[in-house]
Short mmCIF file of C-alpha atoms (C1' of nucleotides) in Angstrom, two decimals:
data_model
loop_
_atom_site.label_atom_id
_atom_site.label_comp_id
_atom_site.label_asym_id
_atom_site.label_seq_id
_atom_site.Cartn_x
_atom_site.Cartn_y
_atom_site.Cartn_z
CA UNK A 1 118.37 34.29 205.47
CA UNK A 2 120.47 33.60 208.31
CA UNK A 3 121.84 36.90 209.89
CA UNK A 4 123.41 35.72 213.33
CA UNK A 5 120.40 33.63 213.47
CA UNK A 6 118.50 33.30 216.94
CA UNK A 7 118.47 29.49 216.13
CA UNK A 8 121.80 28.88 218.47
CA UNK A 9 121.09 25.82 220.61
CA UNK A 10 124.51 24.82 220.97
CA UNK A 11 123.88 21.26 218.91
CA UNK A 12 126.24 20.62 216.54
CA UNK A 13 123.64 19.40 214.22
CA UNK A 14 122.01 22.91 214.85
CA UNK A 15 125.40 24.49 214.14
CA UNK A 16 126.13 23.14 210.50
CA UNK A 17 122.69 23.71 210.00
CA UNK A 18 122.88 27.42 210.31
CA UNK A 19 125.93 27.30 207.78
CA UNK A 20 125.17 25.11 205.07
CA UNK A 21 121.26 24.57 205.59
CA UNK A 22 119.35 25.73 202.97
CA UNK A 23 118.14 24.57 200.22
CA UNK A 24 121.62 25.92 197.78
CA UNK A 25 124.27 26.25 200.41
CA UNK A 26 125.00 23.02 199.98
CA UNK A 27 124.20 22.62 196.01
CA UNK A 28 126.80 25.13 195.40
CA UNK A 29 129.56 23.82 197.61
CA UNK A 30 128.82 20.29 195.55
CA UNK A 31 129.29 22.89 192.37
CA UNK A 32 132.62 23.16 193.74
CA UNK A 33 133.78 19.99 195.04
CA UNK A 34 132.17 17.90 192.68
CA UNK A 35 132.10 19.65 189.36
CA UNK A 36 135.44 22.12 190.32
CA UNK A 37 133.00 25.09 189.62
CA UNK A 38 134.82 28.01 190.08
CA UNK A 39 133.37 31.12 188.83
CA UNK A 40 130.11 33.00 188.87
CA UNK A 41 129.13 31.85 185.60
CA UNK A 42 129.71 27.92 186.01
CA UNK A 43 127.82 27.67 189.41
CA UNK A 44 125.33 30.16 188.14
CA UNK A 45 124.88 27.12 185.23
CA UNK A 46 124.63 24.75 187.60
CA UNK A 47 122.33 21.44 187.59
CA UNK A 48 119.20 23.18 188.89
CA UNK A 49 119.29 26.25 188.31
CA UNK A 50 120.01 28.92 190.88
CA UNK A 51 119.12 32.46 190.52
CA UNK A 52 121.37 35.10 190.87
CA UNK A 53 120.48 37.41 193.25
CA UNK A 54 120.24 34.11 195.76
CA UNK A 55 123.63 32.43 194.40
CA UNK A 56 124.96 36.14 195.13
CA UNK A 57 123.91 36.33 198.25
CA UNK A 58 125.04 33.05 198.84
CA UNK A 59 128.37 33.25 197.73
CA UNK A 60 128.41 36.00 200.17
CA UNK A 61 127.40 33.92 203.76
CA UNK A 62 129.80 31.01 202.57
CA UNK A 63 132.57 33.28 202.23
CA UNK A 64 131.59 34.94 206.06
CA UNK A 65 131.16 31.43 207.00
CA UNK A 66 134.84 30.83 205.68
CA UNK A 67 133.58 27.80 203.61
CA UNK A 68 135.01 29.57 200.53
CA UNK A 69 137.18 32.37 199.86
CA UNK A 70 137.20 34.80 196.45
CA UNK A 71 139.87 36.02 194.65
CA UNK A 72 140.83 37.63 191.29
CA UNK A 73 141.59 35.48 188.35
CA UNK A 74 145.36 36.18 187.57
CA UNK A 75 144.37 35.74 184.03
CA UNK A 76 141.24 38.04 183.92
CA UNK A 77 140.77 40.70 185.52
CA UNK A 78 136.65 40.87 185.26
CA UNK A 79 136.84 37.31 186.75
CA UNK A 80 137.25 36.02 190.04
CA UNK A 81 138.09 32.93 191.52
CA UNK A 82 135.77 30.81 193.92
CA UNK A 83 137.04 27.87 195.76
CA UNK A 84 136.82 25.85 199.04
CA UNK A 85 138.61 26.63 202.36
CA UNK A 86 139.79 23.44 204.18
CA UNK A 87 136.48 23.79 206.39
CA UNK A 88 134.44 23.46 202.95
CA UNK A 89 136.21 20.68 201.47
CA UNK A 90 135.99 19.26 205.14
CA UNK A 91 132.06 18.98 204.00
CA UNK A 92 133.10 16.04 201.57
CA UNK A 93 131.88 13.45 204.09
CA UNK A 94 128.41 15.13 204.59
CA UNK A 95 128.10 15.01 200.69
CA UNK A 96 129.28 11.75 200.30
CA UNK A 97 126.69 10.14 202.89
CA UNK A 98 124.14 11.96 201.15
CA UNK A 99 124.70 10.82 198.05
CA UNK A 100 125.43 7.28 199.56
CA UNK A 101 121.57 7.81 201.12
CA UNK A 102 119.73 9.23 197.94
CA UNK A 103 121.52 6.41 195.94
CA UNK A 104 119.72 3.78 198.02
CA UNK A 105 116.30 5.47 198.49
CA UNK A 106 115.79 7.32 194.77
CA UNK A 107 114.15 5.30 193.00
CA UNK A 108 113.90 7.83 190.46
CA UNK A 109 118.00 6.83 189.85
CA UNK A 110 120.36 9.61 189.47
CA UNK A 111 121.56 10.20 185.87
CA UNK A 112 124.06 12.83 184.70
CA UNK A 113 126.80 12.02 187.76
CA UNK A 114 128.71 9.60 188.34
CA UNK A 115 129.04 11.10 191.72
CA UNK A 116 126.82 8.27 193.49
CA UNK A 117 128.72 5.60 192.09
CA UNK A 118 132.37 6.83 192.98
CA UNK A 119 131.18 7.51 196.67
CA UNK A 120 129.38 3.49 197.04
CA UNK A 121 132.68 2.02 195.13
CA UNK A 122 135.18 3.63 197.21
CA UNK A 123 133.81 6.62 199.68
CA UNK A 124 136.77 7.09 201.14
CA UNK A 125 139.28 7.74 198.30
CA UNK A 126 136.52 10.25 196.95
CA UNK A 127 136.48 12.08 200.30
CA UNK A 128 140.13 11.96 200.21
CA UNK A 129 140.06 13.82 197.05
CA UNK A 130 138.03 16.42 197.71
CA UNK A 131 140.14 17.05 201.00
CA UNK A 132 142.95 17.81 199.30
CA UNK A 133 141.25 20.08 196.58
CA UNK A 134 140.93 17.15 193.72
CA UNK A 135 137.92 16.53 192.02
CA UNK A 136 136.54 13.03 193.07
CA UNK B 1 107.19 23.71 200.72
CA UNK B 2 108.47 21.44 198.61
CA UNK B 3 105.80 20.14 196.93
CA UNK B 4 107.48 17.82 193.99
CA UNK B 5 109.67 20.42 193.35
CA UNK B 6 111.00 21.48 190.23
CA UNK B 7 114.54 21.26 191.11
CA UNK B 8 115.10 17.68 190.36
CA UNK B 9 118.06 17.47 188.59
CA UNK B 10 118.98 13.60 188.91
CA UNK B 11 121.87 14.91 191.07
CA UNK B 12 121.91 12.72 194.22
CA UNK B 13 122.67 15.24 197.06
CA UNK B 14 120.20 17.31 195.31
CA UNK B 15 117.42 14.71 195.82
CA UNK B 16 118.62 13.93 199.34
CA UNK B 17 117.98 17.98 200.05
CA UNK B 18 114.77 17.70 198.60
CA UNK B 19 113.77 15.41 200.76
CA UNK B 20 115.61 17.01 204.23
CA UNK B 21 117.31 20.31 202.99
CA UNK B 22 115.43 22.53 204.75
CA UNK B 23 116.08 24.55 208.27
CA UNK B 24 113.90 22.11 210.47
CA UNK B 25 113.48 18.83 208.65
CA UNK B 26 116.91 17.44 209.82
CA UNK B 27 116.18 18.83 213.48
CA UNK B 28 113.22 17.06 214.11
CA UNK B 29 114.60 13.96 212.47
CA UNK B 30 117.36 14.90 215.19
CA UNK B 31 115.52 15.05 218.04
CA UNK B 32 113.59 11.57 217.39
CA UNK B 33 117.17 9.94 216.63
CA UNK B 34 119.20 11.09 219.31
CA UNK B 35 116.53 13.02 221.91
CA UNK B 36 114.56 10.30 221.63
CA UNK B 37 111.35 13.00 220.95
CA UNK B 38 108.30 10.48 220.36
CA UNK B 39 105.41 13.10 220.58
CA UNK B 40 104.05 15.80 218.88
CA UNK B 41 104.95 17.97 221.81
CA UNK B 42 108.20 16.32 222.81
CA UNK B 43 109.13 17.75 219.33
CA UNK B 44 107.49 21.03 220.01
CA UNK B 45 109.90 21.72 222.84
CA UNK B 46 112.83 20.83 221.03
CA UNK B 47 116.08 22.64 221.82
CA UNK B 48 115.76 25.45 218.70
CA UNK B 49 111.82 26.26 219.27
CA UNK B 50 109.98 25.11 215.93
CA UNK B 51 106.28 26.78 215.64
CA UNK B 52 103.60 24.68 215.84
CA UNK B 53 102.05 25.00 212.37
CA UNK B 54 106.18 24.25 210.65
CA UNK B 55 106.21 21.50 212.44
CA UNK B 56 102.90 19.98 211.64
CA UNK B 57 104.19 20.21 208.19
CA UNK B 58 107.08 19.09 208.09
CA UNK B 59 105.81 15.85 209.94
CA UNK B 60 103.39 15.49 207.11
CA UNK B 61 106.24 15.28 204.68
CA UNK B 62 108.76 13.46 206.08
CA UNK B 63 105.79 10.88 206.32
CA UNK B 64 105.05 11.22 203.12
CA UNK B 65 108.60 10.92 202.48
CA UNK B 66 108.73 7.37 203.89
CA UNK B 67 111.25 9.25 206.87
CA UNK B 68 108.91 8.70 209.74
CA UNK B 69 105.31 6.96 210.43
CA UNK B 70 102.43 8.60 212.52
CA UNK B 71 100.82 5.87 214.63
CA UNK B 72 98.20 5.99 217.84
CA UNK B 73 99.78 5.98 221.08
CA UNK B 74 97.99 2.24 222.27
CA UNK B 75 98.28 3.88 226.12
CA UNK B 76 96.53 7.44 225.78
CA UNK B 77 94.12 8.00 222.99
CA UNK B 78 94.82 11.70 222.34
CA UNK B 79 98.50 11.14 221.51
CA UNK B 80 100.39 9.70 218.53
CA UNK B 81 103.15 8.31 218.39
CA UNK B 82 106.05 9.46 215.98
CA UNK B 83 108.74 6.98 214.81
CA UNK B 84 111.41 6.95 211.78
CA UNK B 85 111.63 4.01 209.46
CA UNK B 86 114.25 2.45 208.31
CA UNK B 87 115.09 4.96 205.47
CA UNK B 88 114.83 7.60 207.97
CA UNK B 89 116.97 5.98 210.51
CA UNK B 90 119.69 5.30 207.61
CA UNK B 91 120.36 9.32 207.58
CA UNK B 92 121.81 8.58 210.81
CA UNK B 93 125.68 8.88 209.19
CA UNK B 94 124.18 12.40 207.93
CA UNK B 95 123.91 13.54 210.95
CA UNK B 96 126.76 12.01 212.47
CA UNK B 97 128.99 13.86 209.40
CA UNK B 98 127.40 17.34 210.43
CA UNK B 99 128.18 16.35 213.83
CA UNK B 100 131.62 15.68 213.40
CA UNK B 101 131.91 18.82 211.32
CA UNK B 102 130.41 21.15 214.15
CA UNK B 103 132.69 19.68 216.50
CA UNK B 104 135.52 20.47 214.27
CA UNK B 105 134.72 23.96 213.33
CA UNK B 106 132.17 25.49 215.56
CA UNK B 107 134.20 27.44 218.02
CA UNK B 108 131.21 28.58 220.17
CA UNK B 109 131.47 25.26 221.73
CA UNK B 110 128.91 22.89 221.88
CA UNK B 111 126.82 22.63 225.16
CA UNK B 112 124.04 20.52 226.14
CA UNK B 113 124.73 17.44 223.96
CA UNK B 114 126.77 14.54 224.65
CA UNK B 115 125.91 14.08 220.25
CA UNK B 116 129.50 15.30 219.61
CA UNK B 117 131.64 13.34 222.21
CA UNK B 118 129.68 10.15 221.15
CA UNK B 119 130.30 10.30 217.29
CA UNK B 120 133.96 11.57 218.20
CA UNK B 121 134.43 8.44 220.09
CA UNK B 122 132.83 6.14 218.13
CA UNK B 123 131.17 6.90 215.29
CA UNK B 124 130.30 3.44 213.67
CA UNK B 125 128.91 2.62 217.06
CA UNK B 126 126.27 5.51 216.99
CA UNK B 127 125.62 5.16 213.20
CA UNK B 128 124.70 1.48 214.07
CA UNK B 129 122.77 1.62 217.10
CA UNK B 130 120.36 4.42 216.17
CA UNK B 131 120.42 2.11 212.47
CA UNK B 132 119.02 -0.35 214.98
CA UNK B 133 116.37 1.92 216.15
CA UNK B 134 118.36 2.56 219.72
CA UNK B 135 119.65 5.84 221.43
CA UNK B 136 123.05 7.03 220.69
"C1'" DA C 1 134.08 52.84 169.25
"C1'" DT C 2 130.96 49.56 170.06
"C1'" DT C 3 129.62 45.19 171.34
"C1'" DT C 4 130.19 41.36 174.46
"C1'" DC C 5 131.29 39.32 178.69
"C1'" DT C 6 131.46 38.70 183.84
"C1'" DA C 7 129.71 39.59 188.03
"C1'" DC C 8 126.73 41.25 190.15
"C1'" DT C 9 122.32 44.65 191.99
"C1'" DT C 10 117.53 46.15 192.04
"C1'" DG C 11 112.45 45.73 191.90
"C1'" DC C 12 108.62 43.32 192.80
"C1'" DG C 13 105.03 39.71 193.09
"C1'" DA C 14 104.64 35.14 195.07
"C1'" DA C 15 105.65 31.75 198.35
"C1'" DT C 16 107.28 30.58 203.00
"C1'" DT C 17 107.95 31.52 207.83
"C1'" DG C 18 106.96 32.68 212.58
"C1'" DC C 19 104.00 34.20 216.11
"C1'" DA C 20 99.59 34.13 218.35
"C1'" DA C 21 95.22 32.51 219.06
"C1'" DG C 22 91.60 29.23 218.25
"C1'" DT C 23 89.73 24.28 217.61
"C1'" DT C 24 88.74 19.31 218.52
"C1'" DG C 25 88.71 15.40 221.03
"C1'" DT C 26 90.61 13.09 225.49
"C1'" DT C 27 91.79 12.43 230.06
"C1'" DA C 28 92.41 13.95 234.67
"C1'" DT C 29 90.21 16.44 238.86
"C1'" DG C 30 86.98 18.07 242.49
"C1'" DC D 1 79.59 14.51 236.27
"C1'" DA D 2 80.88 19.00 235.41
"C1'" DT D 3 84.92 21.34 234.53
"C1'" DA D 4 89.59 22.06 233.92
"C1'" DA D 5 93.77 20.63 231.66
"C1'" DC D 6 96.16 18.29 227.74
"C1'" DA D 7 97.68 16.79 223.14
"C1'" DA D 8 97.65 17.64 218.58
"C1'" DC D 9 96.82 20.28 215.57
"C1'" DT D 10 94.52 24.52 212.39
"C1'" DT D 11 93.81 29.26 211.11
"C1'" DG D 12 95.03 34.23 210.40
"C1'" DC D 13 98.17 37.42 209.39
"C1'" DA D 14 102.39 40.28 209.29
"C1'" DA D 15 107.08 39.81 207.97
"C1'" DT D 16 110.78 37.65 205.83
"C1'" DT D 17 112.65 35.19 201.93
"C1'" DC D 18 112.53 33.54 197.20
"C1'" DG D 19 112.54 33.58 192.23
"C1'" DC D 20 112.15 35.73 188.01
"C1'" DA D 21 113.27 39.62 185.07
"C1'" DA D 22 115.67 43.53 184.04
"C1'" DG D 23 119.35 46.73 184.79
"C1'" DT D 24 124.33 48.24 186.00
"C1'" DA D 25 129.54 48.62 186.08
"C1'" DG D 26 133.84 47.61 184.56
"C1'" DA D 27 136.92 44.87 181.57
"C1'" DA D 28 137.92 42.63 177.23
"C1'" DA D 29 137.11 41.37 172.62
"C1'" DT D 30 135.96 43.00 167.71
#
DNA sequence: ATTTCTACTTGCGAATTGCAAGTTGTTATG
DNA sequence: CATAACAACTTGCAATTCGCAAGTAGAAAT
């Protein structure tokens, strides 16, 4: 999707964009942060539904992007490990004031995460958390 | 693109992206909160180069949406005016998040935007004023 | 030894994107 | 007032990307 895409403008909004803005990028980092997804299998499961060449692919432009780095599960060695750099987990606030937005405008109301109501009762602490690698 | 997508999944960042999670939407809701970009072709001439026929759809969603309204220009008949509501003015923080993100990560630099320095100085400020339907 | 699991890769039709050119109605210009 | 220029799109089409399904490779369980 997004090569060394000829999209550079030098806006920072433009910037992020060209790292996390698709439609999965950031469904997958949420995966992480939000559900502690760690391996191919979980986030593969996720809530909507990925395929796998694309979550493959993916996993692939976050990792260039350093947003998350892979490595082998000590404990299996067909398994490997996904998690969050510092610059992904730095992405907390972005989800947050998402969720914090869709919480006020769905009207449809958000079932199955309790995501929404940790970030309007205390945003902060759940940003916190994710900073440090906790789940919110 | 999005139609009314089958990846609704009650998540809330996942209804936020279907609503904005796309390469332009958040650009062009960009450009009329901190460019200013009123017109059709004040959009067209944004700083990444959207085509004409992506950008006449994505207007036509993010009105749908409830993001933006599409209204006559009362001093020259052959131009509308483009303006974000409320709900689209509340993804102001969004972008202010991404912002602050870029500016932390994106070593490139950022030219041509005074976006960053704003939101690093003051981000409430920003968030509120363009919440108030004002420049940054 | 064979099945199962985990993490992918490959193929391919369908949908989306980007570029270019054309259209409609409006205002400015000679 | 005839014509050029403008603003906001629409249309066509090639190329990229996506999504589903099926297949592969290596490790672990039975």
């Amino acid at each position: 999707m997004k090569k060394d895409s000829k999209y550079q403008s030098g806006c920072p909004v433009a910037y992020g964009l060209e790292v996390f803005g698709d439609r999965w990028s950031l469904l997958v980092i949420r995966d992480m942060a939000v559900k502690g997804a760690k391996t191919y299998g979980e986030l593969l499961d996720g809530w909507e539904g990925i395929s796998t060449n694309i979550l493959a692919q993916r996993l692939k432009q976050l990792e260039e992007a350093g947003i998350l780095v892979k490595t082998q599960d000590p404990d299996n060695r067909r398994s490997f490990l996904y998690s969050l750099t510092p610059k992904g987990r730095d992405l907390a606030p972005v989800l947050a004031e998402i969720a914090l937005w869709s919480a006020k405008y769905n009207e449809a109301g958000h079932a199955m995460t309790g995501f929404s109501d940790k970030v309007q009762m205390d945003r902060e602490r759940v940003v916190s958390r994710i900073r440090k690698g906790e789940l919110p």
